Amino acid sequence: MTQNNSKSIISIIFGILSMIVPYIGLIFDIVGIIFCTKSIREVKKTREQGKGIAITGGVLSTVGLCIQASVIFLALLGYTAVFY
């Protein structure tokens, strides 16, 4: 039985955290995407398992990035609507 790539597991963990944790999730998004790309490259070289986990982590990180960016945009929009 072959092991999953450790970077792909880190990628999915950061992808899940980016969806859950507000504002700090932006940092988790970037880290998750970086680990996703590194994991996919490493899986191709070493033929380990975990490519699907890495892709899922990348998708979750990208969706989390979109959610976090829209939340921050709406917060800034609301702030400017109230105070200007």
PDB file of C-alpha atoms in Angstrom:
ATOM      1  CA  MET A   1       0.000   0.000   0.000  1.00  0.00           C
ATOM      2  CA  THR A   2       1.453   3.324  -1.036  1.00  0.00           C
ATOM      3  CA  GLN A   3       1.204   6.398   1.118  1.00  0.00           C
ATOM      4  CA  ASN A   4      -0.505   9.650   0.274  1.00  0.00           C
ATOM      5  CA  ASN A   5       1.684  12.619  -0.398  1.00  0.00           C
ATOM      6  CA  SER A   6       2.037  14.692   2.767  1.00  0.00           C
ATOM      7  CA  LYS A   7       1.857  17.996   0.873  1.00  0.00           C
ATOM      8  CA  SER A   8      -1.489  17.031  -0.598  1.00  0.00           C
ATOM      9  CA  ILE A   9      -2.859  16.389   2.880  1.00  0.00           C
ATOM     10  CA  ILE A  10      -1.533  19.780   4.011  1.00  0.00           C
ATOM     11  CA  SER A  11      -3.182  21.327   0.961  1.00  0.00           C
ATOM     12  CA  ILE A  12      -6.619  19.961   1.788  1.00  0.00           C
ATOM     13  CA  ILE A  13      -6.269  20.955   5.452  1.00  0.00           C
ATOM     14  CA  PHE A  14      -5.478  24.540   4.470  1.00  0.00           C
ATOM     15  CA  GLY A  15      -8.311  24.447   1.929  1.00  0.00           C
ATOM     16  CA  ILE A  16     -10.801  23.478   4.619  1.00  0.00           C
ATOM     17  CA  LEU A  17      -9.416  26.046   7.054  1.00  0.00           C
ATOM     18  CA  SER A  18      -9.647  28.772   4.430  1.00  0.00           C
ATOM     19  CA  MET A  19     -13.367  28.132   4.094  1.00  0.00           C
ATOM     20  CA  ILE A  20     -13.972  28.168   7.847  1.00  0.00           C
ATOM     21  CA  VAL A  21     -11.719  30.869   9.319  1.00  0.00           C
ATOM     22  CA  PRO A  22     -12.703  34.439   8.367  1.00  0.00           C
ATOM     23  CA  TYR A  23     -10.129  37.064   7.325  1.00  0.00           C
ATOM     24  CA  ILE A  24      -7.090  34.940   8.231  1.00  0.00           C
ATOM     25  CA  GLY A  25      -8.407  32.548   5.601  1.00  0.00           C
ATOM     26  CA  LEU A  26      -6.680  34.630   2.929  1.00  0.00           C
ATOM     27  CA  ILE A  27      -3.326  33.455   4.229  1.00  0.00           C
ATOM     28  CA  PHE A  28      -4.588  29.879   4.377  1.00  0.00           C
ATOM     29  CA  ASP A  29      -5.806  30.198   0.773  1.00  0.00           C
ATOM     30  CA  ILE A  30      -2.427  31.216  -0.540  1.00  0.00           C
ATOM     31  CA  VAL A  31      -0.612  28.520   1.438  1.00  0.00           C
ATOM     32  CA  GLY A  32      -3.131  25.891   0.299  1.00  0.00           C
ATOM     33  CA  ILE A  33      -2.692  26.805  -3.358  1.00  0.00           C
ATOM     34  CA  ILE A  34       1.101  26.730  -3.037  1.00  0.00           C
ATOM     35  CA  PHE A  35       1.035  23.303  -1.390  1.00  0.00           C
ATOM     36  CA  CYS A  36      -1.422  22.085  -4.034  1.00  0.00           C
ATOM     37  CA  THR A  37       0.870  22.967  -6.918  1.00  0.00           C
ATOM     38  CA  LYS A  38       3.942  21.564  -5.171  1.00  0.00           C
ATOM     39  CA  SER A  39       2.082  18.374  -4.318  1.00  0.00           C
ATOM     40  CA  ILE A  40       0.859  17.784  -7.860  1.00  0.00           C
ATOM     41  CA  ARG A  41       4.394  18.204  -9.198  1.00  0.00           C
ATOM     42  CA  GLU A  42       5.776  15.854  -6.555  1.00  0.00           C
ATOM     43  CA  VAL A  43       3.088  13.233  -7.200  1.00  0.00           C
ATOM     44  CA  LYS A  44       3.977  13.224 -10.902  1.00  0.00           C
ATOM     45  CA  LYS A  45       7.662  12.681 -10.105  1.00  0.00           C
ATOM     46  CA  THR A  46       7.395  10.070  -7.364  1.00  0.00           C
ATOM     47  CA  ARG A  47       4.149   8.350  -8.454  1.00  0.00           C
ATOM     48  CA  GLU A  48       2.720   8.584  -4.944  1.00  0.00           C
ATOM     49  CA  GLN A  49      -0.974   8.631  -4.159  1.00  0.00           C
ATOM     50  CA  GLY A  50      -2.769  11.858  -3.353  1.00  0.00           C
ATOM     51  CA  LYS A  51      -3.269  13.717  -6.609  1.00  0.00           C
ATOM     52  CA  GLY A  52      -7.036  13.861  -6.067  1.00  0.00           C
ATOM     53  CA  ILE A  53      -6.553  15.116  -2.524  1.00  0.00           C
ATOM     54  CA  ALA A  54      -4.227  17.841  -3.807  1.00  0.00           C
ATOM     55  CA  ILE A  55      -6.706  18.902  -6.480  1.00  0.00           C
ATOM     56  CA  THR A  56      -9.495  19.002  -3.893  1.00  0.00           C
ATOM     57  CA  GLY A  57      -7.312  21.135  -1.632  1.00  0.00           C
ATOM     58  CA  GLY A  58      -6.610  23.493  -4.522  1.00  0.00           C
ATOM     59  CA  VAL A  59     -10.288  23.802  -5.382  1.00  0.00           C
ATOM     60  CA  LEU A  60     -11.224  24.437  -1.752  1.00  0.00           C
ATOM     61  CA  SER A  61      -8.477  27.046  -1.460  1.00  0.00           C
ATOM     62  CA  THR A  62      -9.628  28.782  -4.635  1.00  0.00           C
ATOM     63  CA  VAL A  63     -13.269  28.802  -3.534  1.00  0.00           C
ATOM     64  CA  GLY A  64     -12.205  30.028  -0.104  1.00  0.00           C
ATOM     65  CA  LEU A  65     -10.190  32.803  -1.742  1.00  0.00           C
ATOM     66  CA  CYS A  66     -13.239  33.924  -3.706  1.00  0.00           C
ATOM     67  CA  ILE A  67     -15.417  33.850  -0.594  1.00  0.00           C
ATOM     68  CA  GLN A  68     -12.880  35.741   1.520  1.00  0.00           C
ATOM     69  CA  ALA A  69     -12.337  38.364  -1.192  1.00  0.00           C
ATOM     70  CA  SER A  70     -16.077  38.917  -1.596  1.00  0.00           C
ATOM     71  CA  VAL A  71     -16.579  39.189   2.189  1.00  0.00           C
ATOM     72  CA  ILE A  72     -13.828  41.778   2.470  1.00  0.00           C
ATOM     73  CA  PHE A  73     -15.197  43.666  -0.541  1.00  0.00           C
ATOM     74  CA  LEU A  74     -18.703  43.722   0.908  1.00  0.00           C
ATOM     75  CA  ALA A  75     -17.363  44.807   4.301  1.00  0.00           C
ATOM     76  CA  LEU A  76     -15.487  47.696   2.701  1.00  0.00           C
ATOM     77  CA  LEU A  77     -18.529  48.581   0.629  1.00  0.00           C
ATOM     78  CA  GLY A  78     -20.713  48.615   3.730  1.00  0.00           C
ATOM     79  CA  TYR A  79     -18.160  50.687   5.612  1.00  0.00           C
ATOM     80  CA  THR A  80     -18.027  53.305   2.880  1.00  0.00           C
ATOM     81  CA  ALA A  81     -21.824  53.361   2.592  1.00  0.00           C
ATOM     82  CA  VAL A  82     -22.233  54.058   6.286  1.00  0.00           C
ATOM     83  CA  PHE A  83     -19.448  56.561   6.870  1.00  0.00           C
ATOM     84  CA  TYR A  84     -19.346  58.511   3.581  1.00  0.00           C
TER      85      TYR A  84
END
